CSV table of C-alpha atoms and ligand atoms in Angstrom, one decimal:
chain,number,residue,atom,x,y,z
X,1073,UNK,CA,19.6,26.5,75.3
X,1074,UNK,CA,17.6,29.7,74.9
X,1075,UNK,CA,14.8,29.8,72.4
X,1076,UNK,CA,16.7,32.4,70.3
X,1077,UNK,CA,19.6,29.9,70.1
X,1078,UNK,CA,17.2,27.1,69.2
X,1079,UNK,CA,15.7,29.2,66.4
X,1080,UNK,CA,19.2,29.9,65.1
X,1081,UNK,CA,20.0,26.2,65.2
X,1082,UNK,CA,16.9,25.1,63.3
X,1083,UNK,CA,17.6,27.8,60.7
X,1084,UNK,CA,21.2,26.5,60.3
X,1085,UNK,CA,20.1,22.9,60.2
X,1086,UNK,CA,17.5,23.7,57.5
X,1087,UNK,CA,20.1,25.4,55.4
X,1088,UNK,CA,22.4,22.4,55.6
X,1089,UNK,CA,19.6,20.0,54.9
X,1090,UNK,CA,18.8,22.0,51.7
X,1091,UNK,CA,22.4,21.9,50.6
X,1092,UNK,CA,22.5,18.1,50.8
X,1093,UNK,CA,19.0,17.7,49.4
X,1094,UNK,CA,18.9,14.8,47.1
X,1095,UNK,CA,17.0,14.9,43.8
X,1096,UNK,CA,15.2,11.8,44.8
X,1097,UNK,CA,11.4,11.9,44.6
X,1098,UNK,CA,9.9,12.8,48.0
X,1099,UNK,CA,13.2,14.2,49.5
X,1100,UNK,CA,11.7,17.7,49.6
X,1101,UNK,CA,8.5,16.3,51.2
X,1102,UNK,CA,10.6,14.7,53.9
X,1103,UNK,CA,12.2,18.1,54.7
X,1104,UNK,CA,8.8,19.8,54.6
X,1105,UNK,CA,7.5,17.3,57.2
X,1106,UNK,CA,10.6,17.6,59.4
X,1107,UNK,CA,10.3,21.4,59.6
X,1108,UNK,CA,6.7,22.3,58.9
X,1109,UNK,CA,4.9,19.1,59.9
X,1110,UNK,CA,2.4,19.0,62.8
X,1111,UNK,CA,5.1,17.6,65.0
X,1112,UNK,CA,8.0,19.3,63.1
X,1113,UNK,CA,10.8,21.4,64.5
X,1114,UNK,CA,9.0,24.7,63.9
X,1115,UNK,CA,5.8,23.5,65.6
X,1116,UNK,CA,7.9,22.4,68.7
X,1117,UNK,CA,9.4,25.9,68.9
X,1118,UNK,CA,5.9,27.3,68.9
X,1119,UNK,CA,5.1,25.0,71.9
X,1120,UNK,CA,8.1,26.4,73.7
X,1121,UNK,CA,6.9,29.9,73.3
X,1122,UNK,CA,4.8,29.2,76.4
X,1123,UNK,CA,8.0,29.2,78.5
X,1124,UNK,CA,9.2,32.6,77.2
X,1125,UNK,CA,8.8,35.6,79.6
X,1126,UNK,CA,5.6,37.6,78.7
X,1127,UNK,CA,7.5,40.8,77.7
X,1128,UNK,CA,9.8,38.9,75.4
X,1129,UNK,CA,7.1,36.9,73.8
X,1130,UNK,CA,6.0,39.3,71.0
X,1131,UNK,CA,9.6,39.8,69.9
X,1132,UNK,CA,10.3,36.0,69.9
X,1133,UNK,CA,7.0,35.3,68.2
X,1134,UNK,CA,8.1,37.6,65.4
X,1135,UNK,CA,11.5,35.9,65.0
X,1136,UNK,CA,9.8,32.5,65.0
X,1137,UNK,CA,7.2,33.6,62.5
X,1138,UNK,CA,9.9,34.8,60.2
X,1139,UNK,CA,11.7,31.4,60.5
X,1140,UNK,CA,8.4,29.7,59.5
X,1141,UNK,CA,7.7,31.9,56.5
X,1142,UNK,CA,11.3,31.7,55.3
X,1143,UNK,CA,11.3,27.9,55.4
X,1144,UNK,CA,7.9,27.7,53.8
X,1145,UNK,CA,9.0,30.0,50.9
X,1146,UNK,CA,12.2,28.1,50.4
X,1147,UNK,CA,10.4,24.8,50.2
X,1148,UNK,CA,7.6,26.1,48.0
X,1149,UNK,CA,10.2,27.7,45.7
X,1150,UNK,CA,12.0,24.4,45.2
X,1151,UNK,CA,8.8,22.5,44.9
X,1152,UNK,CA,7.9,24.6,41.8
X,1153,UNK,CA,10.6,22.9,39.8
X,1154,UNK,CA,9.7,19.6,41.3
X,1155,UNK,CA,7.4,17.1,39.5
X,1156,UNK,CA,4.7,17.6,42.1
X,1157,UNK,CA,4.5,21.3,41.4
X,1158,UNK,CA,0.7,21.0,40.9
X,1159,UNK,CA,0.4,20.8,44.6
X,1160,UNK,CA,2.4,24.0,45.2
X,1161,UNK,CA,0.6,26.5,47.3
X,1162,UNK,CA,2.2,29.6,45.6
X,1163,UNK,CA,1.8,28.6,41.9
X,1164,UNK,CA,-1.3,27.6,40.0
X,1165,UNK,CA,0.6,26.7,36.9
X,1166,UNK,CA,0.6,22.9,36.3
X,1167,UNK,CA,3.7,22.1,34.3
X,1168,UNK,CA,2.7,18.5,34.0
X,1169,UNK,CA,-0.3,19.2,31.7
X,1170,UNK,CA,0.2,18.3,28.0
X,1171,UNK,CA,1.0,21.3,25.8
X,1172,UNK,CA,-1.3,22.7,23.2
X,1173,UNK,CA,-1.3,20.5,20.1
X,1174,UNK,CA,0.5,21.9,17.0
X,1175,UNK,CA,-1.8,21.4,14.1
X,1176,UNK,CA,-0.2,19.3,11.4
X,1177,UNK,CA,-0.9,19.8,7.7
X,1178,UNK,CA,-1.9,17.0,5.4
X,1179,UNK,CA,-1.0,16.0,1.9
X,1180,UNK,CA,-3.4,17.7,-0.6
X,1181,UNK,CA,-5.8,15.2,-2.1
X,1182,UNK,CA,-4.6,16.0,-5.6
X,1183,UNK,CA,-1.0,15.3,-4.6
X,1184,UNK,CA,-2.1,12.0,-3.1
X,1185,UNK,CA,-3.9,10.9,-6.2
X,1186,UNK,CA,-1.0,12.1,-8.4
X,1187,UNK,CA,1.5,10.1,-6.3
X,1188,UNK,CA,-0.7,7.0,-6.4
X,1189,UNK,CA,-1.0,7.2,-10.2
X,1190,UNK,CA,2.7,7.8,-10.6
X,1191,UNK,CA,3.6,4.8,-8.5
X,1192,UNK,CA,1.3,2.5,-10.5
X,1193,UNK,CA,3.1,3.5,-13.8
X,1194,UNK,CA,6.5,3.4,-12.1
X,1195,UNK,CA,5.8,-0.2,-11.3
X,1196,UNK,CA,5.1,-0.8,-15.0
X,1197,UNK,CA,8.5,0.6,-16.0
X,1198,UNK,CA,7.4,4.1,-17.0
X,1199,UNK,CA,9.7,7.0,-16.1
X,1200,UNK,CA,8.4,10.4,-15.0
X,1201,UNK,CA,9.2,13.5,-17.1
X,1202,UNK,CA,8.1,17.1,-16.9
X,1203,UNK,CA,7.4,19.7,-19.6
X,1204,UNK,CA,7.0,23.5,-19.6
X,1205,UNK,CA,3.6,25.1,-18.6
X,1206,UNK,CA,4.3,28.0,-20.9
X,1207,UNK,CA,4.8,26.6,-24.3
X,1208,UNK,CA,4.6,27.4,-28.0
X,1209,UNK,CA,1.8,26.7,-30.4
X,1210,UNK,CA,4.1,24.1,-32.1
X,1211,UNK,CA,4.3,21.8,-29.1
X,1212,UNK,CA,0.8,22.3,-27.8
X,1213,UNK,CA,-0.9,22.0,-31.2
X,1214,UNK,CA,1.0,21.9,-34.4
X,1215,UNK,CA,3.3,18.9,-33.7
X,1216,UNK,CA,0.3,17.0,-32.3
X,1217,UNK,CA,-1.4,17.2,-35.7
X,1218,UNK,CA,-3.7,20.1,-34.7
X,1219,UNK,CA,-2.8,22.8,-37.4
X,1220,UNK,CA,-4.0,26.4,-37.1
X,1221,UNK,CA,-7.7,26.7,-38.1
X,1222,UNK,CA,-8.3,23.0,-37.5
X,1223,UNK,CA,-11.7,22.6,-35.8
X,1224,UNK,CA,-10.0,20.4,-33.1
X,1225,UNK,CA,-8.6,23.6,-31.6
X,1226,UNK,CA,-12.0,24.5,-30.4
X,1227,UNK,CA,-12.0,21.4,-28.1
X,1228,UNK,CA,-9.7,23.4,-25.8
X,1229,UNK,CA,-10.1,27.1,-24.9
X,1230,UNK,CA,-6.6,28.4,-24.9
X,1231,UNK,CA,-5.0,31.3,-22.9
X,1232,UNK,CA,-2.7,32.9,-25.4
X,1233,UNK,CA,0.2,35.0,-24.2
X,1234,UNK,CA,1.2,36.0,-27.7
X,1235,UNK,CA,0.1,34.7,-31.1
X,1236,UNK,CA,2.7,31.9,-30.7
X,1237,UNK,CA,3.1,31.5,-26.9
X,1238,UNK,CA,0.4,30.0,-24.7
X,1239,UNK,CA,-0.3,28.3,-21.4
X,1240,UNK,CA,-0.4,24.6,-22.4
X,1241,UNK,CA,-3.9,23.2,-22.6
X,1242,UNK,CA,-2.8,19.6,-22.0
X,1243,UNK,CA,0.2,17.6,-21.0
X,1244,UNK,CA,0.4,16.1,-24.5
X,1245,UNK,CA,3.0,18.8,-25.4
X,1246,UNK,CA,5.5,16.9,-23.3
X,1247,UNK,CA,5.2,13.9,-25.7
X,1248,UNK,CA,6.7,16.1,-28.4
X,1249,UNK,CA,9.4,17.6,-26.1
X,1250,UNK,CA,10.5,14.2,-25.0
X,1251,UNK,CA,10.5,12.5,-28.4
X,1252,UNK,CA,12.5,15.4,-29.9
X,1253,UNK,CA,15.3,14.6,-27.6
X,1254,UNK,CA,15.1,10.8,-27.2
X,1255,UNK,CA,15.1,7.8,-29.5
X,1256,UNK,CA,12.7,4.9,-28.9
X,1257,UNK,CA,12.0,2.9,-26.9
X,1258,UNK,CA,10.1,5.6,-25.0
X,1259,UNK,CA,8.0,4.8,-21.9
X,1260,UNK,CA,7.1,7.9,-20.0
X,1261,UNK,CA,4.4,9.6,-18.0
X,1262,UNK,CA,4.2,13.4,-17.8
X,1263,UNK,CA,2.3,14.9,-14.9
X,1264,UNK,CA,1.6,18.6,-14.6
X,1265,UNK,CA,-0.6,21.6,-14.6
X,1266,UNK,CA,-2.7,22.6,-17.6
X,1267,UNK,CA,-4.8,25.7,-18.2
X,1268,UNK,CA,-8.1,26.4,-20.0
X,1269,UNK,CA,-10.0,29.5,-20.6
X,1270,UNK,CA,-13.3,28.1,-19.5
X,1271,UNK,CA,-16.2,29.3,-17.4
X,1272,UNK,CA,-15.8,28.3,-13.8
X,1273,UNK,CA,-18.3,25.7,-12.6
X,1274,UNK,CA,-18.5,22.6,-10.4
X,1275,UNK,CA,-17.0,20.7,-13.3
X,1276,UNK,CA,-14.4,23.0,-14.8
X,1277,UNK,CA,-11.7,25.3,-13.5
X,1278,UNK,CA,-9.2,27.5,-15.3
X,1279,UNK,CA,-6.4,25.3,-14.2
X,1280,UNK,CA,-6.2,21.6,-13.5
X,1281,UNK,CA,-3.8,18.7,-13.6
X,1282,UNK,CA,-3.2,15.9,-16.1
X,1283,UNK,CA,-1.0,12.9,-16.5
X,1284,UNK,CA,0.1,12.0,-20.0
X,1285,UNK,CA,1.4,8.6,-21.0
X,1286,UNK,CA,3.5,7.6,-24.0
X,1287,UNK,CA,4.9,4.3,-25.0
X,1288,UNK,CA,6.8,3.9,-28.3
X,1289,UNK,CA,8.7,0.9,-29.5
X,1290,UNK,CA,8.7,-1.4,-32.5
X,1291,UNK,CA,5.4,-3.4,-32.7
X,1292,UNK,CA,3.4,-1.9,-29.9
X,1293,UNK,CA,-0.2,-3.0,-30.2
X,1294,UNK,CA,-3.6,-1.8,-29.2
X,1295,UNK,CA,-3.9,-4.9,-27.0
X,1296,UNK,CA,-0.9,-3.6,-25.0
X,1297,UNK,CA,-2.7,-0.3,-24.6
X,1298,UNK,CA,-5.8,-2.0,-23.3
X,1299,UNK,CA,-3.8,-4.3,-21.0
X,1300,UNK,CA,-1.8,-1.4,-19.5
X,1301,UNK,CA,-4.8,0.9,-18.9
X,1302,UNK,CA,-7.0,-1.9,-17.6
X,1303,UNK,CA,-4.3,-2.8,-15.1
X,1304,UNK,CA,-4.0,0.8,-14.1
X,1305,UNK,CA,-7.7,1.2,-13.5
X,1306,UNK,CA,-7.9,-1.8,-11.3
X,1307,UNK,CA,-4.8,-0.7,-9.3
X,1308,UNK,CA,-6.4,2.7,-8.7
X,1309,UNK,CA,-10.1,1.9,-8.2
X,1310,UNK,CA,-10.0,-1.7,-7.0
X,1311,UNK,CA,-9.6,-5.1,-8.6
X,1312,UNK,CA,-13.3,-5.5,-9.2
X,1313,UNK,CA,-13.7,-2.6,-11.6
X,1314,UNK,CA,-14.3,-3.4,-15.2
X,1315,UNK,CA,-13.1,-1.3,-18.1
X,1316,UNK,CA,-14.4,-0.7,-21.6
X,1317,UNK,CA,-13.0,1.2,-24.6
X,1318,UNK,CA,-15.2,3.4,-26.8
X,1319,UNK,CA,-14.1,4.8,-30.2
X,1320,UNK,CA,-13.4,8.5,-30.0
X,1321,UNK,CA,-11.4,11.1,-31.8
X,1322,UNK,CA,-8.1,12.9,-30.9
X,1323,UNK,CA,-6.0,14.5,-33.7
X,1324,UNK,CA,-2.8,12.9,-32.3
X,1325,UNK,CA,-4.0,9.3,-32.1
X,1326,UNK,CA,-5.4,6.9,-34.6
X,1327,UNK,CA,-7.4,5.0,-33.8
X,1328,UNK,CA,-8.5,6.9,-30.6
X,1329,UNK,CA,-10.6,5.7,-27.7
X,1330,UNK,CA,-12.0,6.7,-24.4
X,1331,UNK,CA,-11.8,4.4,-21.5
X,1332,UNK,CA,-14.6,4.0,-19.0
X,1333,UNK,CA,-14.6,2.2,-15.7
X,1334,UNK,CA,-17.6,0.5,-14.2
X,1335,UNK,CA,-19.2,3.0,-11.8
X,1336,UNK,CA,-17.4,2.7,-8.5
X,1337,UNK,CA,-20.4,4.1,-6.6
X,1338,UNK,CA,-23.2,1.7,-7.8
X,1339,UNK,CA,-20.9,-1.1,-9.0
X,1340,UNK,CA,-22.2,-0.7,-12.6
X,1341,UNK,CA,-25.9,-0.8,-11.7
X,1342,UNK,CA,-26.6,2.8,-12.7
X,1343,UNK,CA,-26.9,5.8,-10.3
X,1344,UNK,CA,-27.0,9.6,-10.3
X,1345,UNK,CA,-23.2,9.9,-10.6
X,1346,UNK,CA,-22.8,7.7,-13.7
X,1347,UNK,CA,-26.1,9.1,-15.0
X,1348,UNK,CA,-27.7,5.7,-14.9
X,1349,UNK,CA,-25.2,4.3,-17.5
X,1350,UNK,CA,-23.2,2.2,-15.0
X,1351,UNK,CA,-19.9,3.6,-16.5
X,1352,UNK,CA,-17.6,6.5,-15.7
X,1353,UNK,CA,-15.3,8.0,-18.4
X,1354,UNK,CA,-11.8,8.4,-17.1
X,1355,UNK,CA,-9.3,8.9,-19.9
X,1356,UNK,CA,-8.6,9.4,-23.6
X,1357,UNK,CA,-6.1,7.2,-25.4
X,1358,UNK,CA,-5.1,5.8,-28.7
X,1359,UNK,CA,-2.3,4.6,-31.0
X,1360,UNK,CA,0.1,7.5,-31.8
X,1361,UNK,CA,-0.8,9.0,-35.2
X,1362,UNK,CA,2.0,8.7,-37.8
X,1363,UNK,CA,1.8,12.5,-38.3
X,1364,UNK,CA,3.1,13.0,-34.8
X,1365,UNK,CA,6.1,10.8,-35.5
X,1366,UNK,CA,6.9,12.9,-38.6
X,1367,UNK,CA,7.0,16.1,-36.5
X,1368,UNK,CA,9.7,14.6,-34.2
X,1369,UNK,CA,11.6,12.9,-37.0
X,1370,UNK,CA,10.7,9.3,-36.0
X,1371,UNK,CA,10.2,6.9,-38.8
X,1372,UNK,CA,6.5,6.0,-38.8
X,1373,UNK,CA,7.2,2.7,-40.6
X,1374,UNK,CA,9.6,1.7,-37.8
X,1375,UNK,CA,7.9,2.8,-34.6
X,1376,UNK,CA,4.5,2.3,-33.2
X,1377,UNK,CA,3.1,3.3,-29.8
X,1378,UNK,CA,0.2,4.3,-27.7
X,1379,UNK,CA,-0.6,7.5,-25.7
X,1380,UNK,CA,-3.1,8.4,-23.1
X,1381,UNK,CA,-4.1,11.4,-21.0
X,1382,UNK,CA,-6.2,11.8,-17.9
X,1383,UNK,CA,-7.4,14.6,-15.6
X,1384,UNK,CA,-6.2,14.3,-12.0
X,1385,UNK,CA,-9.1,16.4,-10.6
X,1386,UNK,CA,-11.6,14.1,-12.2
X,1387,UNK,CA,-9.8,11.0,-10.7
X,1388,UNK,CA,-9.7,12.6,-7.3
X,1389,UNK,CA,-13.4,13.6,-7.5
X,1390,UNK,CA,-14.4,10.1,-8.3
X,1391,UNK,CA,-12.1,8.5,-5.8
X,1392,UNK,CA,-13.2,10.7,-2.9
X,1393,UNK,CA,-16.7,11.6,-4.0
X,1394,UNK,CA,-15.9,15.3,-4.3
X,1395,UNK,CA,-18.8,17.2,-6.0
X,1396,UNK,CA,-17.2,20.5,-6.8
X,1397,UNK,CA,-13.8,20.8,-8.5
X,1398,UNK,CA,-13.2,24.3,-7.1
X,1399,UNK,CA,-12.9,22.9,-3.6
X,1400,UNK,CA,-9.4,21.6,-4.5
X,1401,UNK,CA,-8.3,25.2,-5.0
X,1402,UNK,CA,-10.2,26.8,-2.1
X,1403,UNK,CA,-7.5,26.3,0.5
X,1404,UNK,CA,-10.3,25.6,2.9
X,1405,UNK,CA,-8.9,23.6,5.8
X,1406,UNK,CA,-12.3,22.1,6.6
X,1407,UNK,CA,-12.1,20.4,3.2
X,1408,UNK,CA,-8.4,19.6,3.4
X,1409,UNK,CA,-8.6,18.0,6.9
X,1410,UNK,CA,-10.7,15.2,5.5
X,1411,UNK,CA,-7.8,13.7,3.6
V,1715,DAH,N1,-4.8,15.7,-24.5
V,1715,DAH,C1,-6.1,15.2,-24.3
V,1715,DAH,C2,-7.0,16.2,-23.6
V,1715,DAH,O1,-6.4,17.1,-22.9
V,1715,DAH,C3,-6.1,13.9,-23.6
V,1715,DAH,C4,-5.5,12.8,-24.4
V,1715,DAH,C5,-6.4,12.0,-25.1
V,1715,DAH,C6,-4.2,12.6,-24.3
V,1715,DAH,C7,-5.9,11.0,-25.9
V,1715,DAH,C8,-3.7,11.5,-25.1
V,1715,DAH,C9,-4.5,10.7,-25.8
V,1715,DAH,O2,-2.4,11.2,-25.1
V,1715,DAH,O3,-4.0,9.7,-26.6
V,1715,DAH,O4,-8.2,16.2,-23.7
C-alpha cells in the first residue's frame, strides 16, 4: 500500500474511532496514544517517509504533517470538554477550579435579638401585635395618662408632624390600640420602631426599637410581673443572671419599677460598663394605672395587669458588647459580618 493510501486509511480509521468514542474516562487518552503516541500510527508513518522517493518527500511530508495537526486539534478540542481539561495544551482555563464564592448576607443583630426576645415571650403564651409608627397624640400620650403640659412629656423628645399627629416615641401606644379592640384577658408583646428627636451620640439615635409587653386579666399581681420578667432575663442573658426591681415612675403604671440584671460582663463585681455598680438597667415596668383602663373602657375594678417596655438596641449592645448605637444603622458590612 502506498504511503498516500496509508495516510488516507489512518485518517478514516481515526474518524471512525472518534465516532464510536465512549464517554468513559480515559477513552480519549487511548485514542491519543494510538495515533499520537511515540509508537503510534502517525509516528510509524513518519518512519516510512524514509522509503519515499526524494522528490516526492516534501509533498508527502506536508500531507502527513496535516494529518498529525488535524488529529491533534480534534483530540485537544474534545479534551477541553473532558474532565482532564487542565492538561489541555490549547486551553489554559481550568474548569475544575471552584467558582468565586457568592457573598452571603447575614441577619442583622437587631433582628436576631428581636427574634430571640419574641420567641421567649411566645413560649410564655404572649402573642405578637403591631401598632402604627405614625400615631396621634391620644394613643402616644393622652390615653397613657400623659396629658398635654404634663411634665412627663419632657421625658421623650417628640417629632411632631402636626399638632396632633406624631412619630410615636414608644411602643406603649400599641397597648391602647389593642385594648380598644379586645376584651381581657390580654397577653401581648408589641415590637416596633420608635422615634425621638434627640442629639445623636454613642447612646442615642433618632430612631430605635422597643418591645412593649402587656398582660391584663382579673387578679394579675406584681409577683407575676417579677416572675415573668425574671424568667425572661435569664432566658436572654443566661441562667446565672440575677434581677432586681427598683421603684421608678411612669405615668401609665402604678406602682412603676425598673428592672436591672446583674452585670453580664463582670458577673456583678463592678466594672466600667456597669459603672462599678454590678447592675445593668434593662427595662421599665409596672402595674397598669387605672387611668389607662378608663381611656379604653375597661373596668378598673374588674381588671388588673402589668406592662413593660424595653429598648432592643440596648439589649443588643449589652449582649454583643457593642459600644456605639449608631453602628446598627451604619450599614457597614465590616460590622455586620461579625454577627
Ligand atoms: N414607654 C417607656 C419608654 O419608652 C417604657 C415603658 C416603661 C413601657 C414602663 C412600659 C412600662 O409598658 O410599664 O421609656
